[in-house]
XYZ file of C-alpha atoms in Angstrom:
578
model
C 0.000 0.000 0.000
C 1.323 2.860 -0.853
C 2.036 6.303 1.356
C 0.447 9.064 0.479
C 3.862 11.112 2.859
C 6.037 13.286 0.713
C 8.960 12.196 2.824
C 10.663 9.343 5.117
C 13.143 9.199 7.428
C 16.828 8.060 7.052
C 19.597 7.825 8.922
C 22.647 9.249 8.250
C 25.877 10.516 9.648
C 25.688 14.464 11.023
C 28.848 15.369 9.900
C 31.936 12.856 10.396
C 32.100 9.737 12.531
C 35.545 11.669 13.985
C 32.549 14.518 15.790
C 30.797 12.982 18.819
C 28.266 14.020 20.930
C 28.100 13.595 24.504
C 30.988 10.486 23.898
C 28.570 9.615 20.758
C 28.883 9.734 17.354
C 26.675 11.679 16.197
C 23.672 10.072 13.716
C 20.742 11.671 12.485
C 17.329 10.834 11.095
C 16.808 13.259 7.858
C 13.820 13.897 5.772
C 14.222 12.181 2.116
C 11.934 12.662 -0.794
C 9.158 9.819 -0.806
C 10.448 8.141 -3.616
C 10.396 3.650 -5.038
C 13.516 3.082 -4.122
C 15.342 0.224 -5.716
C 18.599 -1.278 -4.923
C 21.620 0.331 -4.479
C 19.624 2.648 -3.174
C 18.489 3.403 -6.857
C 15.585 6.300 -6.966
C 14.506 8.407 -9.701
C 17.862 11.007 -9.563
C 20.279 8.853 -7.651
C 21.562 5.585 -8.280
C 24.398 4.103 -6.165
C 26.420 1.301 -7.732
C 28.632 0.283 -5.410
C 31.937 -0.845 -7.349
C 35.692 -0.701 -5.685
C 37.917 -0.006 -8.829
C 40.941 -0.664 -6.671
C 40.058 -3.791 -5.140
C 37.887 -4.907 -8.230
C 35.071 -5.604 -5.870
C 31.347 -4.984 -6.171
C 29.402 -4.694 -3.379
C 25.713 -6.359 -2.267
C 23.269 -3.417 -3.074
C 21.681 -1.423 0.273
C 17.967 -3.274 -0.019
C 15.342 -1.405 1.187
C 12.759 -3.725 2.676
C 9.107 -2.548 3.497
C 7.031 -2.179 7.365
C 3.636 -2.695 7.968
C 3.044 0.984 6.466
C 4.510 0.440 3.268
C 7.615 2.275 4.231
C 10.785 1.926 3.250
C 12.568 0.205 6.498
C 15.869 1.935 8.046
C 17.820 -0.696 9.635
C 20.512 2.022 11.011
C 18.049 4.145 13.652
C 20.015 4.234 16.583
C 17.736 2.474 19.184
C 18.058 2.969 23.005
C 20.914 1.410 24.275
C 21.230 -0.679 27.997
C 25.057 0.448 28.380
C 27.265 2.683 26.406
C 29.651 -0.650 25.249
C 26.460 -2.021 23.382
C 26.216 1.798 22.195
C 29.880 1.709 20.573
C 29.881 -1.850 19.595
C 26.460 -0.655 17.335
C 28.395 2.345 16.203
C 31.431 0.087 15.192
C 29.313 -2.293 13.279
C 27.140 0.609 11.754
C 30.401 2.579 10.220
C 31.766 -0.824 8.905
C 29.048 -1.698 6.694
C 28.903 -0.818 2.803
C 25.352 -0.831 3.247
C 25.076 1.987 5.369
C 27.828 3.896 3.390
C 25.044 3.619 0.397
C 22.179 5.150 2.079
C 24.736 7.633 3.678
C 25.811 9.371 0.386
C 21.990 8.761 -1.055
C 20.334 10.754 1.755
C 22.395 13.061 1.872
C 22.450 13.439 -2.295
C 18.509 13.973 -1.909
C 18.947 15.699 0.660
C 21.161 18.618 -1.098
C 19.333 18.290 -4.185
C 16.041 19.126 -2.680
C 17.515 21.861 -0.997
C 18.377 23.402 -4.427
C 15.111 22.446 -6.051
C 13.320 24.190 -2.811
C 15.002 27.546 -3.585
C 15.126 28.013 -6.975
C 11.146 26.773 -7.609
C 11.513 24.117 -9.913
C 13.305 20.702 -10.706
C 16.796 20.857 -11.061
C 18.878 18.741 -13.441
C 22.029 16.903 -14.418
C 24.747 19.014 -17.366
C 24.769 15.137 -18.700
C 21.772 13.439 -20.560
C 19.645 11.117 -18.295
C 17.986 12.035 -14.788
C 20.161 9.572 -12.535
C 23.548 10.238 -11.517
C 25.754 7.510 -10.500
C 27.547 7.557 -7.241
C 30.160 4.956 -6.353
C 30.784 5.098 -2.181
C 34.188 3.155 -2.681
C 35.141 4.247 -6.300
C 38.471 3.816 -5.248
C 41.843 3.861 -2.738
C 42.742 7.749 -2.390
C 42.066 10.158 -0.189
C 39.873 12.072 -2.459
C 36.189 12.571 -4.003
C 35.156 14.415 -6.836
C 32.612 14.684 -9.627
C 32.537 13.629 -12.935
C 30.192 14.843 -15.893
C 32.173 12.526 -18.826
C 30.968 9.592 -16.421
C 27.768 11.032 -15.131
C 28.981 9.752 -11.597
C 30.339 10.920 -8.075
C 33.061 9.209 -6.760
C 33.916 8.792 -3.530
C 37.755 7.276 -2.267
C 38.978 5.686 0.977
C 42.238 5.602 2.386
C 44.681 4.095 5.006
C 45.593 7.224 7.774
C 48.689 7.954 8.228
C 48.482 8.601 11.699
C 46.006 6.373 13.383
C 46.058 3.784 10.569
C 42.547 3.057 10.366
C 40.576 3.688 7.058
C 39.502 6.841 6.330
C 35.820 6.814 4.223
C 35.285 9.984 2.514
C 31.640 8.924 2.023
C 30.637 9.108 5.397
C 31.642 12.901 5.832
C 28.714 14.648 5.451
C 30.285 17.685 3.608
C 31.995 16.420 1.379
C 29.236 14.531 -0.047
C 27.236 17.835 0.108
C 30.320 19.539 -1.435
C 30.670 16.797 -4.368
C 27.028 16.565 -5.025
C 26.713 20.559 -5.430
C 29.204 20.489 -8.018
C 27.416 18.647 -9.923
C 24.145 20.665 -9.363
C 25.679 23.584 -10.018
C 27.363 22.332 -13.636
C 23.623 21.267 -14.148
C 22.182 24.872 -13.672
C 25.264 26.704 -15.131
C 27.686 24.149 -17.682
C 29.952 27.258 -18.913
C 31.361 27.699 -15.303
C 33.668 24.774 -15.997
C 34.741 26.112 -18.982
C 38.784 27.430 -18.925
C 37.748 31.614 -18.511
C 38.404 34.096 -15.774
C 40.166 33.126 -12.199
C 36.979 33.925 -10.037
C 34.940 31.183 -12.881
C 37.472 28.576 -11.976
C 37.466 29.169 -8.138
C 33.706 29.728 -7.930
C 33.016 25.841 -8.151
C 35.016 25.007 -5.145
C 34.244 28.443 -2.891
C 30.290 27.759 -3.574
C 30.452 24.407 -2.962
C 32.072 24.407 0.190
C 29.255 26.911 1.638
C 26.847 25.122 0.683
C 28.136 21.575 2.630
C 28.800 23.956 5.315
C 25.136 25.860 5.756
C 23.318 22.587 5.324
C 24.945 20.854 8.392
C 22.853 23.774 10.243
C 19.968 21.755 9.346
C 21.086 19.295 11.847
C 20.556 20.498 15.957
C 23.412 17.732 17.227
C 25.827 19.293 15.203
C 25.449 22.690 16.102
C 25.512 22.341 19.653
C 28.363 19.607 19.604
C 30.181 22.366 17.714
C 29.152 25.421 20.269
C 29.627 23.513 23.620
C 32.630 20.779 22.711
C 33.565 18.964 25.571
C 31.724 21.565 28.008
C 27.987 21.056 29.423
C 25.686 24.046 29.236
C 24.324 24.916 32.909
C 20.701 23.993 32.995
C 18.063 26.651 34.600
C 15.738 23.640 34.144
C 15.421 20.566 32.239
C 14.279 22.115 29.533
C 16.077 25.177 29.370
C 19.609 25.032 28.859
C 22.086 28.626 28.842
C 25.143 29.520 27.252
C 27.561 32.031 27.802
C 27.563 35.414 25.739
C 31.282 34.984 25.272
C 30.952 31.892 23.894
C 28.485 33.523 21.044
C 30.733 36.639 20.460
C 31.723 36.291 16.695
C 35.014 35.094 16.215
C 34.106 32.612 18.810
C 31.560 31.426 16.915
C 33.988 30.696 14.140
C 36.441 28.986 16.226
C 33.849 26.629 17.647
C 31.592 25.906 14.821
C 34.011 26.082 11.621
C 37.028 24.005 13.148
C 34.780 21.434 13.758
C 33.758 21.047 10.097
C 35.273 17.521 8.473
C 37.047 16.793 11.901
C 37.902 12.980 11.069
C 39.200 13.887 7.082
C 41.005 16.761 8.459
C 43.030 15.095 10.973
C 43.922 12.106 9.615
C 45.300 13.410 6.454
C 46.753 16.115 8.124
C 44.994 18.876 6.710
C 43.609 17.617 3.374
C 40.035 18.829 1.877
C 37.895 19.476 4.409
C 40.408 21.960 6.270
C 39.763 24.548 3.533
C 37.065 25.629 5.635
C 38.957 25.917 8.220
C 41.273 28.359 6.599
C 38.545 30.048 5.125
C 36.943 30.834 8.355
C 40.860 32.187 9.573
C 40.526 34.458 6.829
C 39.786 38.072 8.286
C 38.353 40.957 5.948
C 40.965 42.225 3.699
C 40.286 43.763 0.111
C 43.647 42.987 -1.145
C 43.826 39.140 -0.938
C 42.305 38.961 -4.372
C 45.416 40.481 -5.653
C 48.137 38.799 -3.992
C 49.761 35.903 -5.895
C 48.862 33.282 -3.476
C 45.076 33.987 -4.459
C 45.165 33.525 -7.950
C 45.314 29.425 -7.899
C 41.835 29.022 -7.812
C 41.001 26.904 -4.582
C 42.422 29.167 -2.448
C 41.341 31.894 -4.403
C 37.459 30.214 -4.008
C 38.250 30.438 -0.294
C 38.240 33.977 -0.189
C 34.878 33.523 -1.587
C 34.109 31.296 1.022
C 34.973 33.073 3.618
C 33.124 36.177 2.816
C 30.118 34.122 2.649
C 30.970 32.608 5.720
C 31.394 35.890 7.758
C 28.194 36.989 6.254
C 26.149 34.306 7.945
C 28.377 34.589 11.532
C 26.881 37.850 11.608
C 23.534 37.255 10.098
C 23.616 34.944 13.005
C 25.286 37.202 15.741
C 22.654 39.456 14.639
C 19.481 37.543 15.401
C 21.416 36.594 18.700
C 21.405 39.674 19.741
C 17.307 40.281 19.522
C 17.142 37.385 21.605
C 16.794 38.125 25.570
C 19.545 36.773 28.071
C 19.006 35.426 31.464
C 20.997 35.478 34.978
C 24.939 35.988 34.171
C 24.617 36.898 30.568
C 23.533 33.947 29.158
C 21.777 32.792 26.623
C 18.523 29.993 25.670
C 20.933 27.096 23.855
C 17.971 26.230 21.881
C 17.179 29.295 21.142
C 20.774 30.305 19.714
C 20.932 26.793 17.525
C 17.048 28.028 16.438
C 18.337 30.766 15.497
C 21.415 30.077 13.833
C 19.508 27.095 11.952
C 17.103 30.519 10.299
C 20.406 32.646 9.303
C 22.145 29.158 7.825
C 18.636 28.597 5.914
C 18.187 32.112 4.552
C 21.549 32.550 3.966
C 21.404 29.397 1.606
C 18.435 29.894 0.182
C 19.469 33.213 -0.890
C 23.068 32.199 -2.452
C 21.269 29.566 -4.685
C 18.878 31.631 -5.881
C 21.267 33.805 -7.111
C 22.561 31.840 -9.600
C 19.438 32.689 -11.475
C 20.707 36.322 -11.890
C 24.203 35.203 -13.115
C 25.919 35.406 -16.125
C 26.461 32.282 -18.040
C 30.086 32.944 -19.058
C 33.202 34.415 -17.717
C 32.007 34.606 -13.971
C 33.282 36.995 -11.254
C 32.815 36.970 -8.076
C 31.252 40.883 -8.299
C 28.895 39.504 -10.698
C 27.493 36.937 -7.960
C 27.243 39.083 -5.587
C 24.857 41.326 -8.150
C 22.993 38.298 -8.895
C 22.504 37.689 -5.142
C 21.628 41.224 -4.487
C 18.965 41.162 -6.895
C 17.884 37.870 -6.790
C 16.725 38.354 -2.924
C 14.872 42.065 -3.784
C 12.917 40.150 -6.306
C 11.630 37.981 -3.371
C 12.190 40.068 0.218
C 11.553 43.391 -1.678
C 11.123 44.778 2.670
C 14.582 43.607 4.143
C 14.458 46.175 6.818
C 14.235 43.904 9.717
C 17.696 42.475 9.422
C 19.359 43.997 6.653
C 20.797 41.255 5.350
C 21.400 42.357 1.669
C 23.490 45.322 2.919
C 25.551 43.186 5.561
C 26.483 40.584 3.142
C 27.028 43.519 0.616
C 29.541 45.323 3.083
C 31.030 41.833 4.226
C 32.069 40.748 0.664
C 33.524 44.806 -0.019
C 35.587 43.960 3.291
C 37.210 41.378 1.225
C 37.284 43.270 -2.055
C 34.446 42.102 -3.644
C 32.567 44.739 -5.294
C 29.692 44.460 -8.155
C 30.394 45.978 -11.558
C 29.415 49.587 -11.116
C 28.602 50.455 -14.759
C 26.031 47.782 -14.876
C 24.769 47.882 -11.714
C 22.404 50.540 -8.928
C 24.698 52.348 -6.884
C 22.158 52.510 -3.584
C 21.691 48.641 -3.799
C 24.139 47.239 -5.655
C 21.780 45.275 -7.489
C 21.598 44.642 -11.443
C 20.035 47.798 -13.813
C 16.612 46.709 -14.558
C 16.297 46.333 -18.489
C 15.207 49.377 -20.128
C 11.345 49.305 -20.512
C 12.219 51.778 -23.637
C 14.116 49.647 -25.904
C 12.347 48.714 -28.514
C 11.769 44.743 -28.203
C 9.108 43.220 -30.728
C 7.276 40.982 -28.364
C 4.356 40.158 -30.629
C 5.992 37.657 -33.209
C 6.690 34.848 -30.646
C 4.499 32.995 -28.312
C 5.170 33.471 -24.741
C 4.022 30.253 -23.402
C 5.885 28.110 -25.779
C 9.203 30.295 -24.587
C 8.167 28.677 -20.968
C 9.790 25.972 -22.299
C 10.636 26.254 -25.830
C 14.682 26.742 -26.770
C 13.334 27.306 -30.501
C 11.036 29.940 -29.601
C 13.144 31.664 -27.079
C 15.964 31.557 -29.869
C 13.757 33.337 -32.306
C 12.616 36.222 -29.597
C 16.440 36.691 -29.139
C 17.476 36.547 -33.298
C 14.924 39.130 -33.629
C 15.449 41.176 -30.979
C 19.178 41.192 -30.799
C 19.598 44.669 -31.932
C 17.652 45.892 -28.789
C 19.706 43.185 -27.029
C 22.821 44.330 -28.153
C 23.700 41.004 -29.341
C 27.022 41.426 -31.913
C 26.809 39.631 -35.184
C 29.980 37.352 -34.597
C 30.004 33.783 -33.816
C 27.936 31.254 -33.147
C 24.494 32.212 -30.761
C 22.754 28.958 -29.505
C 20.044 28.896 -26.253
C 21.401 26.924 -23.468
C 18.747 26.331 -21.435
C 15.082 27.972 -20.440
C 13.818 27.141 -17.015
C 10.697 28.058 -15.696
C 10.702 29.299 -11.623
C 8.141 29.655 -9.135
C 8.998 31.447 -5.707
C 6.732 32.498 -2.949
C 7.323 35.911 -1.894
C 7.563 38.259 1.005
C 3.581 38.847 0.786
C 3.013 35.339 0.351
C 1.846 35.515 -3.727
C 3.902 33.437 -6.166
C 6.717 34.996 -8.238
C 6.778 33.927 -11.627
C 9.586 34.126 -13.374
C 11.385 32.649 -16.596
C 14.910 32.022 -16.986
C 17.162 31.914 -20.487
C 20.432 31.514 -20.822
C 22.138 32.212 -24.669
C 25.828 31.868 -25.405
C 27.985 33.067 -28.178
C 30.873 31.084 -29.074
C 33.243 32.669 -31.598
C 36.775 30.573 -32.894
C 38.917 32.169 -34.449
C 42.992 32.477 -35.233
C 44.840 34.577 -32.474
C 45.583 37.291 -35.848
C 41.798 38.032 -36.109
C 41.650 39.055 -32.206
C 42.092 42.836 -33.191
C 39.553 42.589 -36.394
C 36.635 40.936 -34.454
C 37.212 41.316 -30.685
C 39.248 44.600 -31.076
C 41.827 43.252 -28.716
C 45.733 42.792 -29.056
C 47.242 39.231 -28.844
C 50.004 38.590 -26.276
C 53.431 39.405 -27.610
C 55.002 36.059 -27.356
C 51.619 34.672 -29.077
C 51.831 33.001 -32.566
C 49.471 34.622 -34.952
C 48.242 30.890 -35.898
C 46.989 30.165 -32.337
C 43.211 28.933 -32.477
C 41.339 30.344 -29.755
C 37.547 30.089 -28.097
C 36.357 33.630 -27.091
C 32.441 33.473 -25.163
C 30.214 36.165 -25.053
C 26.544 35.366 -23.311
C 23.502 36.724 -21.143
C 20.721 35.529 -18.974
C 17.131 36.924 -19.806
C 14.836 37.116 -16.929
C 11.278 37.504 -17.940
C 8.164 38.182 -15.776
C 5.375 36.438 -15.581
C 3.844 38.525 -18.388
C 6.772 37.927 -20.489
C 8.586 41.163 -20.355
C 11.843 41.168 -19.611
C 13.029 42.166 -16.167
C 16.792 42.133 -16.666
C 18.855 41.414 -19.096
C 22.764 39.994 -17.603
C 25.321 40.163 -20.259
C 28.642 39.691 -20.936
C 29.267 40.880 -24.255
C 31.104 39.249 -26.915
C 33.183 42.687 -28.272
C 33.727 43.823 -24.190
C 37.350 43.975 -24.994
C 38.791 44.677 -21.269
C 37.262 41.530 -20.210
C 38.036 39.863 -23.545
C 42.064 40.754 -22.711
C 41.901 40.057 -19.299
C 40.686 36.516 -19.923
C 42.835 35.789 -22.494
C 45.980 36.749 -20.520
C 44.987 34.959 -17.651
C 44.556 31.849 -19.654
C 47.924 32.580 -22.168
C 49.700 33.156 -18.732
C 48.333 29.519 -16.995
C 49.084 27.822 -20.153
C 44.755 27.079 -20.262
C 44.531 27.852 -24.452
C 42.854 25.125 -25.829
C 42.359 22.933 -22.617
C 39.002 21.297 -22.605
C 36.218 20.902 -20.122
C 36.797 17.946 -18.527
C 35.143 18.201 -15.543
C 36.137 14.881 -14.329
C 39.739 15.317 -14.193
C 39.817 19.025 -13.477
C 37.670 18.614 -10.209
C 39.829 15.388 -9.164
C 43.130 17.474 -9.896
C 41.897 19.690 -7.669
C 40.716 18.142 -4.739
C 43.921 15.832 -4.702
C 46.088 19.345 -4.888
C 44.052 20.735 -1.605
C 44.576 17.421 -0.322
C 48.152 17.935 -0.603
């Protein structure tokens, strides 16, 4: 018989089986879509196949039997234990099993995908063709994890630790399965950011990804309070009502409790290896110069900088709505009130960075031009932000690090994109708005025919990359309804015709028979009447940012690298590693 519940429950690990809890480690039981799950788990996006390319071993499938309900069982909920031996001896057996280490990395998958889906109003899918995407919990022996669009898959390694010599899973760290799995969400909604282009492009991947594994953990109360109270036990007023210090919430307290405790078990035992780029992230004070000092311009530690101002935002999005709370005897603070409360910033916060990769460009990314999309993206939704003010502290906290939106295309007050001109002369009536809901034809025609208004240049190749429907509730509670296009040019050409058709110079110690790829592309946001609302370009013939991309990829010897995905995010991660 079949449930008529959107969701079940899961188990899964909270963050790392090296973070405990009171002595425990710490499990969780997590919503996850409703779905007919077959083995592996297989569902309808996710499909774990269990293979060990190192050992050449394939693993029995997780099997998801059935209770008296009709739901899928969970043989991993912790029960209530008669001593804390039995307690560890469960835990020992839990972490051991394959089994678990499938529904581990497929709860968690759901988890972040419905996150994204939540936010931007509308399904979400993969860059590849299909609607599963593999993920392999043991791919192989390496302390690493990445994605990989050429093999539609996320893989997930294991190693032997150095230091305490047991094996290491990567798959049973909860951010880094968040971290891999938003990589390949966000190649789904935006394919050109893995394209070679500008050093904020390249380092956006790895920056956004790591907030995002960080702000969903906040979804999870054991966490947060194993990460605000460590080893101490918050004085109790009554049962029910636990305090904490003040100077335990100031913020830079805050960010040595909570982000230090992020990845614990990959962190130490390799070290300082992946997960520990949140931890320098979150050492990373305001300064507007790191983006030009050499050390930031290898793009993951240039995405931390990226990181971090997103994670100062939330500390004091966060310190902020701790401060409206009231304190009791000694200065202290409601526990659950201060995990409540950071659980809202973490949310909104999130929810707010993925909708702004609506409003972004589809080519040649900087991290100015996010921060426009998420500027604008939230006044489309929380027109009234007067309460908190959050578009104007993350504003000021991403200047701190010199991070600043493009002023030419941009409002001054607000920082937020220039709404399209409601002047410009756009034919509307010789295409069919509700077949550009979903049509690529018909939303290629509005843009052929229109491209004068559009100031769309006549070179190269202009294809639509996508149109995607969104639906958003708003402040007032009515629906925003929006439409979302994405069109690319693509112009090749010989490195002699860059002056003719870009109007740009060619390095000096460039041959004039060097074939290059020069992008040009905007995203068309129409409203629910079909007028456009704003138009984000960057324009084929903008020849400072033609130049500066070109020298930055002449320079890092880039020129004629492909997008492979794959090996680009495993280079990576193994580099951080090391």
């Amino acid at each position: 018989m079949s449930s008529a519940q959107n969701h079940r429950k899961l188990t899964i690990l909270a963050q790392d089986p090296g973070v405990k809890v009171a002595g425990r480690i710490a499990f969780a039981s997590v919503d996850v879509a409703n779905e007919i799950v077959a083995d592996g788990p297989t569902g309808h996006r996710v499909k774990v196949i269990d293979f060990d390319a190192s050992a050449n071993v394939l693993y029995a499938p997780r099997v998801f039997g059935a209770d008296a309900k009709g739901q899928a069982s969970d043989p991993f909920r912790p029960k209530a234990w008669k001593s804390a031996a039995a307690r560890r001896k469960w835990e020992a057996a839990t972490l051991a099993n394959p089994a678990f280490h499938a529904q581990n990395v497929y709860a968690i998958a759901m988890r972040t995908l419905a996150r994204f889906e939540r936010a931007l109003g509308r399904r979400v899918r993969w860059s590849f063709p299909g609607h599963q995407i593999s993920i392999a919990p043991h791919a192989f022996c390496d302390a690493n994890a990445y994605y990989s669009e050429a093999d539609r898959a996320i893989f997930f390694g294991y190693f032997r630790s150095p230091t305490s010599r047991k094996t290491v899973f990567t798959c049973l760290s909860h951010d880094i399965v968040a971290h891999e799995t938003t990589h390949a969400l966000l190649d789904g909604l935006r394919d050109g950011f893995t394209d070679p282009s500008t050093p904020d492009q390249a380092a956006f991947h790895e920056g956004f990804a790591d907030v995002v594994a960080l702000l969903s953990v906040f979804s999870l109360k054991e966490i947060v309070e194993a990460a605000l109270l460590g080893d101490r036990r918050a004085p109790a007023m009554r049962k029910h009502n636990r305090l904490i210090p003040a100077a335990a919430l100031r913020l830079e307290a805050l960010a040595d409790s909570m982000l230090l405790g992020v990845g614990e078990q990959f962190g130490a035992e390799t070290g300082g290896a992946r997960a520990n780029a949140l931890r320098r992230s979150a050492a990373l004070k305001p300064n507007r110069g790191y983006l030009a000092q050499a050390r930031f311009q290898e793009e993951h530690d240039r995405g931390e900088v990226f990181a971090a101002a997103m994670l100062r935002s939330f500390l004091l999005m966060w310190t902020k709505r701790i401060a409206a709370l009231g304190t009791f005897e000694g200065d202290k603070y409601n526990l659950e009130r201060v995990i409540e409360e950071g659980a809202k910033a973490a949310d909104n916060l999130l929810t707010m960075a993925i909708r702004a990769l609506d409003y972004c460009p589809p080519v040649d990314l900087t991290f100015g031009d996010y921060l426009a999309a998420f500027l604008t993206a939230d006044a489309q939704t929380v027109p009234d932000d007067s309460r908190y003010a959050y578009r104007a502290l993350v504003r000021a906290t991403f200047e701190s690090y010199g991070i600043t939106v493009p002023a030419r295309l941009t409002v001054r007050a607000t920082g937020e994109w220039r709404q399209f001109d409601p002047a410009a002369e756009i034919a509307y009536d010789r295409t069919h708005f509700d077949s550009m809901l979903h049509d690529s034809e018909e939303v290629f025609r509005f843009v052929w025919e229109n491209r004068k208004a559009l100031k769309i240049g006549a070179a190269g190749e202009l294809h639509i990359n996508s149109v995607r429907p969104s639906i958003r509730q708003g402040q007032d509670g009515f629906l925003l309804r929006e439409t979302v296009c994405e069109y690319v040019q693509v112009l090749r050409l010989f490195s002699s015709e860059l002056e003719k058709l870009v109007g740009i110079e060619r390095p000096a110690d460039m041959a004039s028979n060097v074939m290059l790829t020069v992008y040009g592309g905007g995203t068309l946001i129409f409203d629910e009447y079909g007028r456009i609302k704003y138009h984000v370009a960057q324009r084929l013939e903008d020849g400072p940012r033609q130049a500066a991309r070109l020298d930055y990829l002449w320079k890092n010897d880039l020129i004629g690298s492909a997008r492979d995905s794959g090996g680009r995010f495993a280079d990576m991660h193994r580099n951080r590693t090391l």
